[in-house]
């Protein structure tokens, strides 16, 4: 090697250490950037060309082989996976907690209280069927019972419609994310062809995948270029630079499902979107149906007895207490009303089992006793009140369960994120040390160059004199 | 494992969150006093609390209801005691009245006092509170006992129209007299038919006595007549030696227009004489058979003043619309002696014209023996309002026998989920079948009025004793029920205390425990904060440069 070759070593050293410094700078700068994976400068020594009869050569200095992106593929996949489930259970929890707060149990404003008061007033009427005050009290209690049931039902319906809106929005969001993934795939292919480092793009891609996984559960197939193909629910939604948009379609009576661009249903099992379709298709309609069942049983039983009875006013019998639920009604709860006859005239409330007996409260007593009445095979063979309480309990269990699941998956996700960030995260101390190292190396290389320069100077000046 | 600074800060954040969440949890428990406020906090607990709350509310309602049954039973008990006191007083008066030393006037002087007590007793039977009559069974909105025969009949002196208190015309052309009509609310022709039968039986009984015991002597005036007729007979002389009895008769024959012909006269019958005797009564001859089988001494059964009335229903063909009826009147609480004879012609659907022939036989009537004849119209159902007519009040006050208009229904109240109690006592049970209690007191009253000393000491007293016993029995029964309700009232109270305790155990916090937990959590939180402060501060950057 000539002395000029020594300059070359110094130049390479300066450049390599500077690169290292740059990378540290990038790491420190992005210490708090979401999705950023720390990078490491990989230095390799440059060996001397093999020349016959050459001197013993120490090598030709240093060069940066590549800037490595520090990350762990396995942990990344786990974060994606557990993220889907966490998002799913978070959604379920949101739904069930909102639903249970609509019911306002076990407060004094819930249906349980109204139902109890309704039966209590019948009880009271049975012992004072002549009293107009008790009659109108009963009517008011019945009206407030029907109003609170209807209110709960309507609010559940409003909530369902809100969820439907959100679902629509989320599907749009997912489509935007897969568009982004498609674009990144395209860029990655291009960069790969140029054989360049694509660390920042990969970070962005992983971030997009994470974002997508919170909406739907996905399978990711990574290629050597770093680009990904993505399947969701058995259907391909991203292939290279092409993103296949998903859509929302009505399915069944009131339900919806997510379909791919060809109209094929995606068989999704997790993610916020699945949580939303579950809420819209199953969870909320189920609660509404249960409420309908309670109302149907109540109307049928009360009316059945009430029709046998007679009011205070005239000798008329055969009047309904609640309006009959029409055969073709979509919901009993929405048609839950005190009949107009009773609203107009509380003396028509049929407390008596016999016409013209104002002191007879037998029918009122029987209606009051309905609260203990269990019919084999209907409402799971329990009383109306018990069935309603069962509904509340099961909603509570549901909420508790989703809370627990969300918590569990959240923990799993956190764990994997931690493990992931153990590989990808930026440690300041580490970067400081690296900076110091590179600084020292750079300083030394600079000194080396000035020494070589001195050597050359002395060679020129001493020899030339 | 490699630890990064963002990991440290994230973990610290997470731990602080967890600590704060727990702190909030205990804080929430402390501020609400409840272990949970939402079903998801403790689904089964919430279900159970809801169940217990419903049971507690329900028991409260039972207790509220029970206040009512307690009130009713107390009232009933009080009324019965009150009634018993009155009965005792009446009984004392009856015993006093049975005293030999009293004269008829003395006895009659006691009667008003008895009547006062009767009034009081009827008041007791019509006890009401809050507008509800306790002794009416399920008929609680109207007084169960209504005093019948209390028609204060008003005769308009100038027009001769008979009105009741509501100014409804009962009859026209009546003469002022000491009688009153039995039931004036005739609502349909069927009502009239029923009365015809009843009154004929009555007359048949009278037929036997006017001709002496065991005769089969019969009077059949004008058997083939299409017209109705009536014959009034009175014994005017009896000769027990010869067996000759003198009679006075007054006969009426009516035509379809309601006009009548009246004939009066006398005849004689000889008992134990010829085989058959024919006497002429009015327009027709009457065969009297069976007198030969009698002994002259049988006439001793007859006394001057004995009377009888015979009515003849016209032989009719179907479809004809006239008829003859007899109405019997009643005086003073039911002992009837007055007889009204009416011939009837149906004028149209609404109105019927009646011809009457009546005899006042009532003992205390000042006009005893007077005969009234006339014509009157009865209207079915509605009567014309005669409000503008001047009225004069009828002479006799009637005691008015209270008749039960309630039913015998039990008023049942639920006092616990599986127990019921009867909270009322129907008038039928309290005051006996067929108004037993009132029958007894009227027995006393009538006996006093009629100066019937024997009945006072015997039959009336017997009835009174039976009635007092009946009341005592009912009182015992009501008392037993009342006790049962009281016991259940207390039971429900203690059950509710128990239920509240159980509910509280499920949902209420143990404050000491929660405060301890809260304090511990608070300490943990403070420690975490302090740790965070010290962990986040330094990096190598601070020590270089």
PDB file of N, CA and C in Angstrom, chain A residues 38 100 105-106 112-113 120 123-124 127-131 354 356-360 365 369 371-372 389 392-393 396-397 399-400 407 414 418-419 421-423 425-430 432 436, chain B residues 1-5 7 11 14 21 37-41 43-44 46-47 50-51 54 57-58 61-62 65 68 130 132 138-141 407 409 411-414 417 420 423 539-541 544:
ATOM      1  N   UNK A  38     -35.458   0.664  15.694  1.00  0.00           N
ATOM      2  CA  UNK A  38     -34.109   1.251  15.765  1.00  0.00           C
ATOM      3  C   UNK A  38     -33.230   0.607  14.692  1.00  0.00           C
ATOM      4  N   UNK A 100     -75.865  -2.341  29.329  1.00  0.00           N
ATOM      5  CA  UNK A 100     -76.298  -2.488  30.720  1.00  0.00           C
ATOM      6  C   UNK A 100     -76.577  -1.123  31.364  1.00  0.00           C
ATOM      7  N   UNK A 105     -80.027  -0.796  35.849  1.00  0.00           N
ATOM      8  CA  UNK A 105     -80.190  -1.675  36.998  1.00  0.00           C
ATOM      9  C   UNK A 105     -78.893  -1.693  37.772  1.00  0.00           C
ATOM     10  N   UNK A 106     -78.877  -1.926  39.048  1.00  0.00           N
ATOM     11  CA  UNK A 106     -80.032  -2.141  39.925  1.00  0.00           C
ATOM     12  C   UNK A 106     -80.532  -0.853  40.570  1.00  0.00           C
ATOM     13  N   UNK A 112     -86.998  -3.336  36.599  1.00  0.00           N
ATOM     14  CA  UNK A 112     -87.255  -4.192  37.754  1.00  0.00           C
ATOM     15  C   UNK A 112     -88.152  -3.500  38.768  1.00  0.00           C
ATOM     16  N   UNK A 113     -87.823  -2.242  39.059  1.00  0.00           N
ATOM     17  CA  UNK A 113     -88.593  -1.474  40.026  1.00  0.00           C
ATOM     18  C   UNK A 113     -90.013  -1.230  39.496  1.00  0.00           C
ATOM     19  N   UNK A 120     -97.249  -4.697  42.617  1.00  0.00           N
ATOM     20  CA  UNK A 120     -97.639  -4.237  43.954  1.00  0.00           C
ATOM     21  C   UNK A 120     -98.960  -3.478  43.917  1.00  0.00           C
ATOM     22  N   UNK A 123    -101.823  -5.667  43.658  1.00  0.00           N
ATOM     23  CA  UNK A 123    -102.013  -6.218  44.988  1.00  0.00           C
ATOM     24  C   UNK A 123    -102.833  -5.258  45.842  1.00  0.00           C
ATOM     25  N   UNK A 124    -102.420  -3.988  45.766  1.00  0.00           N
ATOM     26  CA  UNK A 124    -103.108  -2.973  46.553  1.00  0.00           C
ATOM     27  C   UNK A 124    -104.557  -2.841  46.085  1.00  0.00           C
ATOM     28  N   UNK A 127    -107.183  -5.221  47.427  1.00  0.00           N
ATOM     29  CA  UNK A 127    -107.807  -5.020  48.729  1.00  0.00           C
ATOM     30  C   UNK A 127    -108.603  -3.719  48.798  1.00  0.00           C
ATOM     31  N   UNK A 128    -108.445  -2.846  47.812  1.00  0.00           N
ATOM     32  CA  UNK A 128    -109.352  -1.686  47.764  1.00  0.00           C
ATOM     33  C   UNK A 128    -109.790  -1.408  46.340  1.00  0.00           C
ATOM     34  N   UNK A 129    -110.553  -2.339  45.769  1.00  0.00           N
ATOM     35  CA  UNK A 129    -110.950  -2.168  44.365  1.00  0.00           C
ATOM     36  C   UNK A 129    -111.872  -0.978  44.135  1.00  0.00           C
ATOM     37  N   UNK A 130    -112.464  -0.438  45.212  1.00  0.00           N
ATOM     38  CA  UNK A 130    -113.406   0.666  45.013  1.00  0.00           C
ATOM     39  C   UNK A 130    -112.675   1.990  44.877  1.00  0.00           C
ATOM     40  N   UNK A 131    -111.423   2.035  45.316  1.00  0.00           N
ATOM     41  CA  UNK A 131    -110.783   3.341  45.450  1.00  0.00           C
ATOM     42  C   UNK A 131    -110.228   3.872  44.143  1.00  0.00           C
ATOM     43  N   UNK A 354    -116.792 -10.678  39.396  1.00  0.00           N
ATOM     44  CA  UNK A 354    -118.220 -10.749  39.143  1.00  0.00           C
ATOM     45  C   UNK A 354    -118.722  -9.360  38.750  1.00  0.00           C
ATOM     46  N   UNK A 356    -120.894  -6.106  38.850  1.00  0.00           N
ATOM     47  CA  UNK A 356    -121.677  -5.422  39.872  1.00  0.00           C
ATOM     48  C   UNK A 356    -121.249  -5.694  41.289  1.00  0.00           C
ATOM     49  N   UNK A 357    -119.965  -6.086  41.478  1.00  0.00           N
ATOM     50  CA  UNK A 357    -119.483  -6.248  42.847  1.00  0.00           C
ATOM     51  C   UNK A 357    -118.299  -5.324  43.056  1.00  0.00           C
ATOM     52  N   UNK A 358    -118.571  -4.099  43.481  1.00  0.00           N
ATOM     53  CA  UNK A 358    -117.483  -3.127  43.593  1.00  0.00           C
ATOM     54  C   UNK A 358    -116.396  -3.547  44.582  1.00  0.00           C
ATOM     55  N   UNK A 359    -116.772  -4.354  45.580  1.00  0.00           N
ATOM     56  CA  UNK A 359    -115.782  -4.732  46.588  1.00  0.00           C
ATOM     57  C   UNK A 359    -115.008  -5.979  46.226  1.00  0.00           C
ATOM     58  N   UNK A 360    -115.255  -6.511  45.044  1.00  0.00           N
ATOM     59  CA  UNK A 360    -114.610  -7.750  44.649  1.00  0.00           C
ATOM     60  C   UNK A 360    -113.276  -7.446  43.980  1.00  0.00           C
ATOM     61  N   UNK A 365    -106.264  -9.533  42.456  1.00  0.00           N
ATOM     62  CA  UNK A 365    -105.411 -10.406  43.266  1.00  0.00           C
ATOM     63  C   UNK A 365    -104.682 -11.393  42.361  1.00  0.00           C
ATOM     64  N   UNK A 369    -100.805 -11.872  41.649  1.00  0.00           N
ATOM     65  CA  UNK A 369    -100.101 -13.141  41.893  1.00  0.00           C
ATOM     66  C   UNK A 369     -99.327 -13.623  40.674  1.00  0.00           C
ATOM     67  N   UNK A 371     -96.901 -12.429  39.452  1.00  0.00           N
ATOM     68  CA  UNK A 371     -95.463 -12.252  39.623  1.00  0.00           C
ATOM     69  C   UNK A 371     -94.788 -13.551  40.069  1.00  0.00           C
ATOM     70  N   UNK A 372     -95.562 -14.450  40.625  1.00  0.00           N
ATOM     71  CA  UNK A 372     -94.983 -15.739  41.012  1.00  0.00           C
ATOM     72  C   UNK A 372     -95.289 -16.828  40.008  1.00  0.00           C
ATOM     73  N   UNK A 389     -84.708 -10.485  35.465  1.00  0.00           N
ATOM     74  CA  UNK A 389     -83.480 -10.394  36.260  1.00  0.00           C
ATOM     75  C   UNK A 389     -82.386 -11.260  35.650  1.00  0.00           C
ATOM     76  N   UNK A 392     -80.738  -9.385  32.944  1.00  0.00           N
ATOM     77  CA  UNK A 392     -79.760  -8.425  33.464  1.00  0.00           C
ATOM     78  C   UNK A 392     -78.482  -9.138  33.893  1.00  0.00           C
ATOM     79  N   UNK A 393     -78.671 -10.263  34.611  1.00  0.00           N
ATOM     80  CA  UNK A 393     -77.502 -11.009  35.054  1.00  0.00           C
ATOM     81  C   UNK A 393     -76.669 -11.455  33.854  1.00  0.00           C
ATOM     82  N   UNK A 396     -74.757  -8.729  32.471  1.00  0.00           N
ATOM     83  CA  UNK A 396     -73.640  -8.427  33.360  1.00  0.00           C
ATOM     84  C   UNK A 396     -72.495  -9.406  33.134  1.00  0.00           C
ATOM     85  N   UNK A 397     -72.879 -10.696  33.030  1.00  0.00           N
ATOM     86  CA  UNK A 397     -71.865 -11.726  32.812  1.00  0.00           C
ATOM     87  C   UNK A 397     -71.141 -11.455  31.498  1.00  0.00           C
ATOM     88  N   UNK A 399     -70.783  -8.601  29.940  1.00  0.00           N
ATOM     89  CA  UNK A 399     -69.916  -7.435  30.062  1.00  0.00           C
ATOM     90  C   UNK A 399     -68.649  -7.785  30.827  1.00  0.00           C
ATOM     91  N   UNK A 400     -68.869  -8.577  31.885  1.00  0.00           N
ATOM     92  CA  UNK A 400     -67.732  -8.957  32.718  1.00  0.00           C
ATOM     93  C   UNK A 400     -66.754  -9.804  31.912  1.00  0.00           C
ATOM     94  N   UNK A 407     -59.076  -7.335  28.732  1.00  0.00           N
ATOM     95  CA  UNK A 407     -57.941  -7.154  29.638  1.00  0.00           C
ATOM     96  C   UNK A 407     -56.837  -8.165  29.306  1.00  0.00           C
ATOM     97  N   UNK A 414     -49.602  -6.133  25.186  1.00  0.00           N
ATOM     98  CA  UNK A 414     -48.574  -5.323  25.833  1.00  0.00           C
ATOM     99  C   UNK A 414     -47.270  -6.101  25.965  1.00  0.00           C
ATOM    100  N   UNK A 418     -43.821  -5.195  24.267  1.00  0.00           N
ATOM    101  CA  UNK A 418     -42.621  -4.968  25.061  1.00  0.00           C
ATOM    102  C   UNK A 418     -41.455  -5.776  24.495  1.00  0.00           C
ATOM    103  N   UNK A 419     -41.802  -7.044  24.209  1.00  0.00           N
ATOM    104  CA  UNK A 419     -40.764  -7.895  23.642  1.00  0.00           C
ATOM    105  C   UNK A 419     -40.300  -7.339  22.305  1.00  0.00           C
ATOM    106  N   UNK A 421     -40.471  -4.243  21.368  1.00  0.00           N
ATOM    107  CA  UNK A 421     -39.721  -3.006  21.528  1.00  0.00           C
ATOM    108  C   UNK A 421     -38.375  -3.287  22.183  1.00  0.00           C
ATOM    109  N   UNK A 422     -38.268  -4.444  22.817  1.00  0.00           N
ATOM    110  CA  UNK A 422     -36.972  -4.848  23.347  1.00  0.00           C
ATOM    111  C   UNK A 422     -35.971  -4.992  22.192  1.00  0.00           C
ATOM    112  N   UNK A 423     -36.475  -5.407  21.037  1.00  0.00           N
ATOM    113  CA  UNK A 423     -35.609  -5.494  19.869  1.00  0.00           C
ATOM    114  C   UNK A 423     -35.560  -4.170  19.119  1.00  0.00           C
ATOM    115  N   UNK A 425     -36.837  -0.993  20.066  1.00  0.00           N
ATOM    116  CA  UNK A 425     -36.908   0.307  20.727  1.00  0.00           C
ATOM    117  C   UNK A 425     -35.547   0.981  20.848  1.00  0.00           C
ATOM    118  N   UNK A 426     -35.603   2.301  21.011  1.00  0.00           N
ATOM    119  CA  UNK A 426     -34.372   3.077  21.119  1.00  0.00           C
ATOM    120  C   UNK A 426     -34.018   3.260  22.593  1.00  0.00           C
ATOM    121  N   UNK A 427     -32.798   2.909  22.936  1.00  0.00           N
ATOM    122  CA  UNK A 427     -32.320   3.142  24.290  1.00  0.00           C
ATOM    123  C   UNK A 427     -31.318   4.292  24.265  1.00  0.00           C
ATOM    124  N   UNK A 428     -31.624   5.349  25.004  1.00  0.00           N
ATOM    125  CA  UNK A 428     -30.816   6.576  24.958  1.00  0.00           C
ATOM    126  C   UNK A 428     -29.380   6.332  25.393  1.00  0.00           C
ATOM    127  N   UNK A 429     -29.261   5.543  26.443  1.00  0.00           N
ATOM    128  CA  UNK A 429     -27.916   5.287  26.966  1.00  0.00           C
ATOM    129  C   UNK A 429     -27.067   4.636  25.883  1.00  0.00           C
ATOM    130  N   UNK A 430     -27.742   3.654  25.268  1.00  0.00           N
ATOM    131  CA  UNK A 430     -27.066   2.922  24.223  1.00  0.00           C
ATOM    132  C   UNK A 430     -26.624   3.871  23.106  1.00  0.00           C
ATOM    133  N   UNK A 432     -26.161   7.064  23.307  1.00  0.00           N
ATOM    134  CA  UNK A 432     -25.099   7.957  23.790  1.00  0.00           C
ATOM    135  C   UNK A 432     -23.746   7.265  23.686  1.00  0.00           C
ATOM    136  N   UNK A 436     -20.665   8.272  21.378  1.00  0.00           N
ATOM    137  CA  UNK A 436     -19.330   8.486  21.932  1.00  0.00           C
ATOM    138  C   UNK A 436     -18.316   7.645  21.168  1.00  0.00           C
TER     139      UNK A 436
ATOM    140  N   UNK B   1     -33.036  -9.190  28.699  1.00  0.00           N
ATOM    141  CA  UNK B   1     -33.824  -8.421  27.748  1.00  0.00           C
ATOM    142  C   UNK B   1     -33.344  -6.977  27.703  1.00  0.00           C
ATOM    143  N   UNK B   2     -33.362  -6.458  26.517  1.00  0.00           N
ATOM    144  CA  UNK B   2     -32.993  -5.058  26.322  1.00  0.00           C
ATOM    145  C   UNK B   2     -34.123  -4.179  26.830  1.00  0.00           C
ATOM    146  N   UNK B   3     -33.770  -3.205  27.622  1.00  0.00           N
ATOM    147  CA  UNK B   3     -34.808  -2.295  28.108  1.00  0.00           C
ATOM    148  C   UNK B   3     -34.601  -0.938  27.454  1.00  0.00           C
ATOM    149  N   UNK B   4     -35.665  -0.361  26.952  1.00  0.00           N
ATOM    150  CA  UNK B   4     -35.520   0.962  26.346  1.00  0.00           C
ATOM    151  C   UNK B   4     -36.237   1.989  27.217  1.00  0.00           C
ATOM    152  N   UNK B   5     -35.903   3.236  26.952  1.00  0.00           N
ATOM    153  CA  UNK B   5     -36.503   4.280  27.781  1.00  0.00           C
ATOM    154  C   UNK B   5     -37.995   4.408  27.567  1.00  0.00           C
ATOM    155  N   UNK B   7     -39.931   2.021  26.809  1.00  0.00           N
ATOM    156  CA  UNK B   7     -40.530   0.902  27.540  1.00  0.00           C
ATOM    157  C   UNK B   7     -40.716   1.263  29.007  1.00  0.00           C
ATOM    158  N   UNK B  11     -44.222   1.409  30.731  1.00  0.00           N
ATOM    159  CA  UNK B  11     -44.540   0.538  31.870  1.00  0.00           C
ATOM    160  C   UNK B  11     -44.959   1.334  33.084  1.00  0.00           C
ATOM    161  N   UNK B  14     -48.368   2.438  32.534  1.00  0.00           N
ATOM    162  CA  UNK B  14     -49.309   1.332  32.697  1.00  0.00           C
ATOM    163  C   UNK B  14     -49.539   1.031  34.178  1.00  0.00           C
ATOM    164  N   UNK B  21     -56.539   2.953  38.831  1.00  0.00           N
ATOM    165  CA  UNK B  21     -57.802   2.260  38.589  1.00  0.00           C
ATOM    166  C   UNK B  21     -58.287   1.597  39.881  1.00  0.00           C
ATOM    167  N   UNK B  37     -72.212  -1.320  41.389  1.00  0.00           N
ATOM    168  CA  UNK B  37     -73.337  -0.496  40.967  1.00  0.00           C
ATOM    169  C   UNK B  37     -73.819  -0.882  39.582  1.00  0.00           C
ATOM    170  N   UNK B  38     -73.104  -1.805  38.964  1.00  0.00           N
ATOM    171  CA  UNK B  38     -73.521  -2.224  37.622  1.00  0.00           C
ATOM    172  C   UNK B  38     -73.523  -3.739  37.556  1.00  0.00           C
ATOM    173  N   UNK B  39     -74.386  -4.282  36.686  1.00  0.00           N
ATOM    174  CA  UNK B  39     -74.448  -5.736  36.575  1.00  0.00           C
ATOM    175  C   UNK B  39     -73.093  -6.357  36.265  1.00  0.00           C
ATOM    176  N   UNK B  40     -72.272  -5.672  35.446  1.00  0.00           N
ATOM    177  CA  UNK B  40     -70.998  -6.298  35.073  1.00  0.00           C
ATOM    178  C   UNK B  40     -70.017  -6.339  36.238  1.00  0.00           C
ATOM    179  N   UNK B  41     -70.249  -5.500  37.259  1.00  0.00           N
ATOM    180  CA  UNK B  41     -69.359  -5.562  38.428  1.00  0.00           C
ATOM    181  C   UNK B  41     -69.504  -6.879  39.141  1.00  0.00           C
ATOM    182  N   UNK B  43     -72.413  -9.795  38.269  1.00  0.00           N
ATOM    183  CA  UNK B  43     -73.709 -10.134  37.649  1.00  0.00           C
ATOM    184  C   UNK B  43     -74.646 -10.908  38.571  1.00  0.00           C
ATOM    185  N   UNK B  44     -74.122 -11.930  39.209  1.00  0.00           N
ATOM    186  CA  UNK B  44     -74.980 -12.747  40.061  1.00  0.00           C
ATOM    187  C   UNK B  44     -75.445 -11.934  41.264  1.00  0.00           C
ATOM    188  N   UNK B  46     -75.856  -8.730  41.435  1.00  0.00           N
ATOM    189  CA  UNK B  46     -76.888  -7.777  41.016  1.00  0.00           C
ATOM    190  C   UNK B  46     -78.227  -8.482  40.872  1.00  0.00           C
ATOM    191  N   UNK B  47     -78.205  -9.665  40.231  1.00  0.00           N
ATOM    192  CA  UNK B  47     -79.446 -10.438  40.079  1.00  0.00           C
ATOM    193  C   UNK B  47     -80.073 -10.710  41.428  1.00  0.00           C
ATOM    194  N   UNK B  50     -81.438  -7.534  43.042  1.00  0.00           N
ATOM    195  CA  UNK B  50     -82.708  -7.147  42.422  1.00  0.00           C
ATOM    196  C   UNK B  50     -83.845  -8.000  42.971  1.00  0.00           C
ATOM    197  N   UNK B  51     -83.557  -9.296  43.109  1.00  0.00           N
ATOM    198  CA  UNK B  51     -84.574 -10.204  43.652  1.00  0.00           C
ATOM    199  C   UNK B  51     -84.953  -9.818  45.075  1.00  0.00           C
ATOM    200  N   UNK B  54     -86.956  -6.624  45.203  1.00  0.00           N
ATOM    201  CA  UNK B  54     -88.353  -6.840  44.815  1.00  0.00           C
ATOM    202  C   UNK B  54     -89.124  -7.466  45.976  1.00  0.00           C
ATOM    203  N   UNK B  57     -89.743  -4.776  48.644  1.00  0.00           N
ATOM    204  CA  UNK B  57     -90.820  -3.867  48.230  1.00  0.00           C
ATOM    205  C   UNK B  57     -92.170  -4.547  48.349  1.00  0.00           C
ATOM    206  N   UNK B  58     -92.173  -5.815  47.970  1.00  0.00           N
ATOM    207  CA  UNK B  58     -93.428  -6.551  47.979  1.00  0.00           C
ATOM    208  C   UNK B  58     -93.947  -6.715  49.405  1.00  0.00           C
ATOM    209  N   UNK B  61     -95.430  -3.689  50.536  1.00  0.00           N
ATOM    210  CA  UNK B  61     -96.777  -3.535  49.990  1.00  0.00           C
ATOM    211  C   UNK B  61     -97.765  -4.389  50.788  1.00  0.00           C
ATOM    212  N   UNK B  62     -97.351  -5.591  51.141  1.00  0.00           N
ATOM    213  CA  UNK B  62     -98.222  -6.445  51.955  1.00  0.00           C
ATOM    214  C   UNK B  62     -98.569  -5.742  53.258  1.00  0.00           C
ATOM    215  N   UNK B  65    -101.019  -3.059  52.601  1.00  0.00           N
ATOM    216  CA  UNK B  65    -102.343  -3.664  52.419  1.00  0.00           C
ATOM    217  C   UNK B  65    -102.939  -4.064  53.755  1.00  0.00           C
ATOM    218  N   UNK B  68    -104.937  -1.891  55.767  1.00  0.00           N
ATOM    219  CA  UNK B  68    -106.327  -1.798  55.402  1.00  0.00           C
ATOM    220  C   UNK B  68    -107.141  -2.930  56.030  1.00  0.00           C
ATOM    221  N   UNK B 130    -114.614   5.654  54.864  1.00  0.00           N
ATOM    222  CA  UNK B 130    -114.022   6.006  53.586  1.00  0.00           C
ATOM    223  C   UNK B 130    -114.965   5.698  52.423  1.00  0.00           C
ATOM    224  N   UNK B 132    -116.995   3.239  52.127  1.00  0.00           N
ATOM    225  CA  UNK B 132    -117.225   1.820  51.854  1.00  0.00           C
ATOM    226  C   UNK B 132    -118.020   1.179  52.999  1.00  0.00           C
ATOM    227  N   UNK B 138    -119.419  -7.884  48.837  1.00  0.00           N
ATOM    228  CA  UNK B 138    -118.731  -7.133  47.795  1.00  0.00           C
ATOM    229  C   UNK B 138    -119.513  -5.908  47.350  1.00  0.00           C
ATOM    230  N   UNK B 139    -120.711  -5.758  47.888  1.00  0.00           N
ATOM    231  CA  UNK B 139    -121.513  -4.581  47.537  1.00  0.00           C
ATOM    232  C   UNK B 139    -121.193  -3.470  48.525  1.00  0.00           C
ATOM    233  N   UNK B 140    -120.038  -2.854  48.318  1.00  0.00           N
ATOM    234  CA  UNK B 140    -119.534  -1.950  49.344  1.00  0.00           C
ATOM    235  C   UNK B 140    -119.920  -0.507  49.112  1.00  0.00           C
ATOM    236  N   UNK B 141    -120.507  -0.224  47.950  1.00  0.00           N
ATOM    237  CA  UNK B 141    -120.748   1.182  47.622  1.00  0.00           C
ATOM    238  C   UNK B 141    -122.144   1.652  48.015  1.00  0.00           C
ATOM    239  N   UNK B 407    -124.258  -8.920  49.376  1.00  0.00           N
ATOM    240  CA  UNK B 407    -124.123 -10.329  49.046  1.00  0.00           C
ATOM    241  C   UNK B 407    -123.335 -11.022  50.150  1.00  0.00           C
ATOM    242  N   UNK B 409    -120.390 -12.407  49.839  1.00  0.00           N
ATOM    243  CA  UNK B 409    -119.038 -12.667  49.327  1.00  0.00           C
ATOM    244  C   UNK B 409    -117.979 -12.298  50.374  1.00  0.00           C
ATOM    245  N   UNK B 411    -114.280 -10.900  51.148  1.00  0.00           N
ATOM    246  CA  UNK B 411    -113.317  -9.986  50.557  1.00  0.00           C
ATOM    247  C   UNK B 411    -111.945 -10.482  50.982  1.00  0.00           C
ATOM    248  N   UNK B 412    -111.223 -10.997  49.985  1.00  0.00           N
ATOM    249  CA  UNK B 412    -109.989 -11.684  50.331  1.00  0.00           C
ATOM    250  C   UNK B 412    -108.788 -10.784  50.115  1.00  0.00           C
ATOM    251  N   UNK B 413    -107.904 -10.781  51.074  1.00  0.00           N
ATOM    252  CA  UNK B 413    -106.689 -10.015  50.904  1.00  0.00           C
ATOM    253  C   UNK B 413    -105.487 -10.917  51.106  1.00  0.00           C
ATOM    254  N   UNK B 414    -104.496 -10.696  50.241  1.00  0.00           N
ATOM    255  CA  UNK B 414    -103.281 -11.469  50.375  1.00  0.00           C
ATOM    256  C   UNK B 414    -102.397 -10.767  51.389  1.00  0.00           C
ATOM    257  N   UNK B 417     -97.070 -13.952  50.415  1.00  0.00           N
ATOM    258  CA  UNK B 417     -97.197 -14.606  49.109  1.00  0.00           C
ATOM    259  C   UNK B 417     -98.093 -15.849  49.123  1.00  0.00           C
ATOM    260  N   UNK B 420    -103.741 -15.881  52.694  1.00  0.00           N
ATOM    261  CA  UNK B 420    -104.804 -14.930  52.461  1.00  0.00           C
ATOM    262  C   UNK B 420    -105.660 -14.826  53.706  1.00  0.00           C
ATOM    263  N   UNK B 423    -111.031 -10.219  54.946  1.00  0.00           N
ATOM    264  CA  UNK B 423    -110.970  -8.990  55.722  1.00  0.00           C
ATOM    265  C   UNK B 423    -112.353  -8.444  56.066  1.00  0.00           C
ATOM    266  N   UNK B 539     -30.781   9.996  32.424  1.00  0.00           N
ATOM    267  CA  UNK B 539     -30.226   9.188  31.338  1.00  0.00           C
ATOM    268  C   UNK B 539     -28.747   9.508  31.300  1.00  0.00           C
ATOM    269  N   UNK B 540     -28.086   8.810  30.464  1.00  0.00           N
ATOM    270  CA  UNK B 540     -26.651   9.006  30.351  1.00  0.00           C
ATOM    271  C   UNK B 540     -26.346  10.426  29.858  1.00  0.00           C
ATOM    272  N   UNK B 541     -27.343  10.982  29.103  1.00  0.00           N
ATOM    273  CA  UNK B 541     -27.148  12.315  28.544  1.00  0.00           C
ATOM    274  C   UNK B 541     -26.785  13.317  29.633  1.00  0.00           C
ATOM    275  N   UNK B 544     -23.048  13.340  30.534  1.00  0.00           N
ATOM    276  CA  UNK B 544     -22.006  13.489  29.517  1.00  0.00           C
ATOM    277  C   UNK B 544     -21.986  14.909  28.975  1.00  0.00           C
TER     278      UNK B 544
END
